[in-house]
Coordinates of C-alpha atoms in Angstrom, one line a residue:
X287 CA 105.4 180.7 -6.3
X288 CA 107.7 179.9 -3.4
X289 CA 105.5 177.2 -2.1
X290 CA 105.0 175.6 -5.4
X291 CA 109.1 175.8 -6.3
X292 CA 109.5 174.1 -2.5
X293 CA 106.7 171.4 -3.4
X294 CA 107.9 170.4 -6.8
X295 CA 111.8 169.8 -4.8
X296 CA 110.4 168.0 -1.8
X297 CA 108.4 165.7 -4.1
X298 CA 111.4 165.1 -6.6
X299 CA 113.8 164.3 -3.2
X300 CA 111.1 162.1 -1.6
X301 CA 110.8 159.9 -4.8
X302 CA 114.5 159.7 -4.2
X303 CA 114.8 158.8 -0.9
X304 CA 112.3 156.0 -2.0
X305 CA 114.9 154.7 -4.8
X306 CA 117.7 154.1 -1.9
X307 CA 118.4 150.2 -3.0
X308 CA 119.2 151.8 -6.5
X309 CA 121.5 154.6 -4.8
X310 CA 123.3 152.1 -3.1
X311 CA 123.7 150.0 -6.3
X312 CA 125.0 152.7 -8.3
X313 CA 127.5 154.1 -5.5
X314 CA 128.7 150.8 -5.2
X315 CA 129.7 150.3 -8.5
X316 CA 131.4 153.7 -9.1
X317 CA 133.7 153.0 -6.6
X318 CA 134.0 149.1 -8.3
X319 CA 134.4 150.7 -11.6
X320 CA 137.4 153.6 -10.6
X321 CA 139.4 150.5 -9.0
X322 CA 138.3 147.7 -11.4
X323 CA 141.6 145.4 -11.8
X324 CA 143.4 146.9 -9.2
X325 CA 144.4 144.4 -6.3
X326 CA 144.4 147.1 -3.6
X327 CA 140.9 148.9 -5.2
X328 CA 140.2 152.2 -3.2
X329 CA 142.6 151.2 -0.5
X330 CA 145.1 152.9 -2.6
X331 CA 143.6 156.5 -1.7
X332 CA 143.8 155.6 2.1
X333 CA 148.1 154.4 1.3
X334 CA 148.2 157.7 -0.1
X335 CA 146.5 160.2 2.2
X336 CA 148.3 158.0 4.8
X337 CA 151.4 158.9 3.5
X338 CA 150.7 162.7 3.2
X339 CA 149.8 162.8 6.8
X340 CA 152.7 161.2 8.1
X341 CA 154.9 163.3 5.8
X342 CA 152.8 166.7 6.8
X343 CA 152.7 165.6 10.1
X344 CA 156.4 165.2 10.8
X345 CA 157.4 168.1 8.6
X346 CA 154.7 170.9 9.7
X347 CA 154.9 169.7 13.3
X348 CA 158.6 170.4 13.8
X349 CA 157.7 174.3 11.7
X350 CA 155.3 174.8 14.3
X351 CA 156.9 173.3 17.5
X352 CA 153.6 171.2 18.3
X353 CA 154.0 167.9 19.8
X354 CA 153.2 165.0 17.2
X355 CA 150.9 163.3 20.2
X356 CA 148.6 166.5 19.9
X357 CA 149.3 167.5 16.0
X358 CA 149.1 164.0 13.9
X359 CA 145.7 163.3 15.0
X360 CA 144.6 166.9 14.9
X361 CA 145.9 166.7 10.9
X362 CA 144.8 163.3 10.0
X363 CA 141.2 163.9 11.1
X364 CA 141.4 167.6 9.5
X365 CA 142.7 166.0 6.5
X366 CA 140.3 162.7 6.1
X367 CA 137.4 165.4 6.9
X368 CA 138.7 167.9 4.3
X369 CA 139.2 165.1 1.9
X370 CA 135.5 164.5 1.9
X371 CA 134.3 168.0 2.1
X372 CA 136.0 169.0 -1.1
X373 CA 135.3 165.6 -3.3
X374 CA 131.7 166.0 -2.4
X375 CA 131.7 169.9 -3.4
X376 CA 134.1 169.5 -6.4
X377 CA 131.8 166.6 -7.4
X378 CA 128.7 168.2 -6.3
X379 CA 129.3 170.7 -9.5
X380 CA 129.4 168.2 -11.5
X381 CA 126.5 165.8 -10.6
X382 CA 123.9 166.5 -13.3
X383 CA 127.0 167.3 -15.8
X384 CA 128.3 163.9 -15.4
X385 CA 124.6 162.4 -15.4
X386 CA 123.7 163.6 -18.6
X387 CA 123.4 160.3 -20.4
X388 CA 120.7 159.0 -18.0
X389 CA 118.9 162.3 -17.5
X390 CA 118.1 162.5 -20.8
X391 CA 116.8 158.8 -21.6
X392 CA 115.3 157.8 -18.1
X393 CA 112.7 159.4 -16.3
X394 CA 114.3 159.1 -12.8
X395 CA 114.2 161.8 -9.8
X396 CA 117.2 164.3 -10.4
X397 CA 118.2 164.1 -6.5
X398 CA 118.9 160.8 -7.1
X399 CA 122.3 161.7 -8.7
X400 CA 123.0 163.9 -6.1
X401 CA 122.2 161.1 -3.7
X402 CA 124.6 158.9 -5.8
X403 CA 127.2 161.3 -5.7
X404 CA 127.4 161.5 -1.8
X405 CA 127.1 158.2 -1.3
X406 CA 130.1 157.3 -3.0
X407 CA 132.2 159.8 -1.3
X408 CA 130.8 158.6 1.9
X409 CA 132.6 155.2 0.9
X410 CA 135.6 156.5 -0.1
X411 CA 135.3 158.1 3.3
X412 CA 135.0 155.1 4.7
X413 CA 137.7 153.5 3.6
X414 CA 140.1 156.5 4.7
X415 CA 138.6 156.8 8.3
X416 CA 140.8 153.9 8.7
X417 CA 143.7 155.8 9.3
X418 CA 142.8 158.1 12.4
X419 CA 143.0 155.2 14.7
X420 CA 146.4 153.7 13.4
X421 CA 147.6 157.2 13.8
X422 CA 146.0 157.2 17.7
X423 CA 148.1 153.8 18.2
X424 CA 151.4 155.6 16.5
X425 CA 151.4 158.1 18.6
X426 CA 150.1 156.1 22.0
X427 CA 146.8 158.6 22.1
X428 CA 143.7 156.7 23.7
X429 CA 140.2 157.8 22.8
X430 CA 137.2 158.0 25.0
X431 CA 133.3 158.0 24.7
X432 CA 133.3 161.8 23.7
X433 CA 134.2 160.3 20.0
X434 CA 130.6 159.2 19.9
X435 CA 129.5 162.6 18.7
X436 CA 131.2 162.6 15.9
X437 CA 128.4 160.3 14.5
X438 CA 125.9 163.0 14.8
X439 CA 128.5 165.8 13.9
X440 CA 129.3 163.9 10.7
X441 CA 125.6 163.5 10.0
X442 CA 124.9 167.2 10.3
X443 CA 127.8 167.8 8.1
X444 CA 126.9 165.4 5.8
X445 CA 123.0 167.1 5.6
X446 CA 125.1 170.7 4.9
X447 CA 126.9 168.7 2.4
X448 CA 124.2 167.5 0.5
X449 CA 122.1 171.1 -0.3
X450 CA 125.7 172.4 -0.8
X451 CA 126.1 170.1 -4.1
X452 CA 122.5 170.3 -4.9
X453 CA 122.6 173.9 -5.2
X454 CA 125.9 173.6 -7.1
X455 CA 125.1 170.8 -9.4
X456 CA 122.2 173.1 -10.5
X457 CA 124.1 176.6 -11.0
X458 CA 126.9 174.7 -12.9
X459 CA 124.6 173.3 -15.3
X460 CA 124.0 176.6 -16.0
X461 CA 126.9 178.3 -15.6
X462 CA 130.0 175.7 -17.1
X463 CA 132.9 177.9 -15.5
X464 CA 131.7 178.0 -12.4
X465 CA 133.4 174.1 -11.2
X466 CA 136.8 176.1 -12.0
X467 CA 136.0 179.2 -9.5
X468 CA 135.0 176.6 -7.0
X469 CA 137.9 174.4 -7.1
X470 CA 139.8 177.4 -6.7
X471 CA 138.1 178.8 -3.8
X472 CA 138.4 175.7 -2.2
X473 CA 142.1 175.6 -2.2
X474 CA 142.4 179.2 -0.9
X475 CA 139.6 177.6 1.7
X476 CA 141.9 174.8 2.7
X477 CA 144.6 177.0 3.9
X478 CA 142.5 179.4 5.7
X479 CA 140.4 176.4 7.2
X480 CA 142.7 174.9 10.8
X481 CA 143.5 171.7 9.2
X482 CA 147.2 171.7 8.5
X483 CA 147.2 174.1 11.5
X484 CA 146.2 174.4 14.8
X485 CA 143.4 176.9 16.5
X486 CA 145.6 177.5 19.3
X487 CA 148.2 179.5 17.2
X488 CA 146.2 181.9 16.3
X489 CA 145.4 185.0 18.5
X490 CA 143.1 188.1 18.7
X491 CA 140.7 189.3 16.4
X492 CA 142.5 186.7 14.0
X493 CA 140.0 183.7 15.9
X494 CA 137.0 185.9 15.0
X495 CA 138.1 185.8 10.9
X496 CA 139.5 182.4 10.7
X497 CA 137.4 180.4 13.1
X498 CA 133.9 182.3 14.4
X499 CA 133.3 183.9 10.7
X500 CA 134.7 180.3 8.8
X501 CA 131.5 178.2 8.2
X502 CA 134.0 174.9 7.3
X503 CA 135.8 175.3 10.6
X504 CA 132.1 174.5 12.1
X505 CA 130.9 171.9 10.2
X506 CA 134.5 170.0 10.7
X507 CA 134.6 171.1 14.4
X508 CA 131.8 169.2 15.4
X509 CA 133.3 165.7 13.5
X510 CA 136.8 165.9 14.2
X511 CA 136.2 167.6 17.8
X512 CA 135.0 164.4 19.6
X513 CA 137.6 162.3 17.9
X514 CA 140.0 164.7 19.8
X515 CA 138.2 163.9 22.6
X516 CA 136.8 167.0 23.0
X517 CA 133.2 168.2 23.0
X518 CA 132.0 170.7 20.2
X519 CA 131.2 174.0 21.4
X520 CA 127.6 175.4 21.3
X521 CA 129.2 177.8 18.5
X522 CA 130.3 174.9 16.3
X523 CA 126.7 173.3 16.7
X524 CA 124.6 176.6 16.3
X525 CA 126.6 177.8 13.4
X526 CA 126.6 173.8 11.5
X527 CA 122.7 173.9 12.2
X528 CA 121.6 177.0 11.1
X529 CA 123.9 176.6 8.0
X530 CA 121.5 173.0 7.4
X531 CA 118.2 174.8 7.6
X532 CA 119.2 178.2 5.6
X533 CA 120.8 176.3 3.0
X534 CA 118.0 173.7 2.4
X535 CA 115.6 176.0 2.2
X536 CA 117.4 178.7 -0.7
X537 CA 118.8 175.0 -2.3
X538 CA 114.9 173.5 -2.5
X539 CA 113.8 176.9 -3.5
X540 CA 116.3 177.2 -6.6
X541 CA 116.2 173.4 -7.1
X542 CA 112.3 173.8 -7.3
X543 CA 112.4 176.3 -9.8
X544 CA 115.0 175.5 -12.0
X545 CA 114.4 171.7 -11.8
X546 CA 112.6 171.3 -15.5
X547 CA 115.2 173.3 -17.0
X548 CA 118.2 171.3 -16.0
X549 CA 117.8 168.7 -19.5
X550 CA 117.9 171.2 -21.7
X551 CA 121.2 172.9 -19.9
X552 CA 123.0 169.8 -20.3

């Protein structure tokens, strides 16, 4: 029964991954179609996460008495990578809600949605990335090869992303108040996660709950790391790629199982 669930997800993602010309079409024009008429389009989410950084940055780096050279980048890298995280989860939940329509009249692979779904937030992404090195320049901050790594790190955090929202997308099909109890963990997530704080003020066995024990504080670590110019520890890595392989496996076993049922949830 395993196997088979496993099988029947594999073969649904694979038909997917084929159909990438139409993922990229349809990512495309949800961004288009959220910014249609607007002069600025989604440039007007980079002015305003812009703005919150420098406004955080300035406000939360005199309450902490950390200098902005070492806090503003440390934020606007927390904050861009947060920004991601949580739209993809929060939009993860509702990926096969929002996809009704064309689930029920076309006979496409359900993992295209999800694929759909990322995608989009990986342009949105895009567009706010665009920030971290005007903030380097404000604050006179150079940045070495180290920052390389954040390509891999992002792409390990994007695979931990991905089962994440398939998984999700599934149970809250399901189960239509679960999107609430995830939006609200998140936010009690957000201020446990280092992102509008720093590591290095935390001491003793707090490091163990809030950093060692905090799966996020991984899967961020090993983006926003390197753009600090710093190298990931073997922790951050270990922890971001056991989280991939554990959580594609229960996420194509559920996703396997549950796949014929998701129509007739909706």
């Amino acid at each position: 029964m395993p196997g088979r669930s496993v099988s029947v997800a594999l073969k649904d993602i694979v038909q997917a991954t084929k159909r990438y010309s139409l993922v990229g079409m349809l990512g495309w024009q949800d961004v288009r179609q959220r910014y249609r008429r607007s002069a600025l389009g989604p440039f007007w989410l980079t002015i305003s996460m812009g703005v919150m950084i420098g406004t955080i940055g300035v406000v939360f780096g005199e309450i902490f008495k950390t200098p902005l050279r070492e806090f503003l980048p440390f934020l606007a890298a927390g904050m861009i990578l947060w920004s991601f995280i949580s739209s993809v989860v929060n939009d993860g939940c509702m990926t096969f809600i929002a996809a009704e329509g064309v689930i029920k009249q076309l006979p496409l692979p359900l993992f295209i949605h999800v694929m759909r779904m990322t995608w989009r937030n990986i342009l949105i992404f895009g567009h706010n990335i665009v920030i971290y090195p005007l903030v380097l320049l404000a604050v006179g901050k150079p940045i070495g090869w180290i920052a390389l790594l954040a390509i891999p790190g992002f792409m390990l955090a994007v695979l931990n992303l991905v089962w994440v929202a398939l998984l999700l997308g599934v149970l809250c099909a399901r189960y239509r108040d679960l999107p609430q109890i995830i939006g609200s963990a998140l936010q009690v997530l957000f201020y446990l996660t280092p992102i509008m704080w720093m590591p290095s003020l935390l001491s003793g066995k707090a490091n163990l709950y809030l950093l060692d024990w905090n799966p996020i504080y991984h899967v961020i670590s090993v983006v926003r790391s390197p753009l600090m110019d710093e190298v990931p520890t073997a922790l951050n890595w270990q922890v971001s790629g056991a989280m991939a392989v554990v959580g594609w496996i229960a996420a194509a076993l559920i996703y396997g199982v549950y796949k014929r049922r998701i129509a007739y949830w909706l």
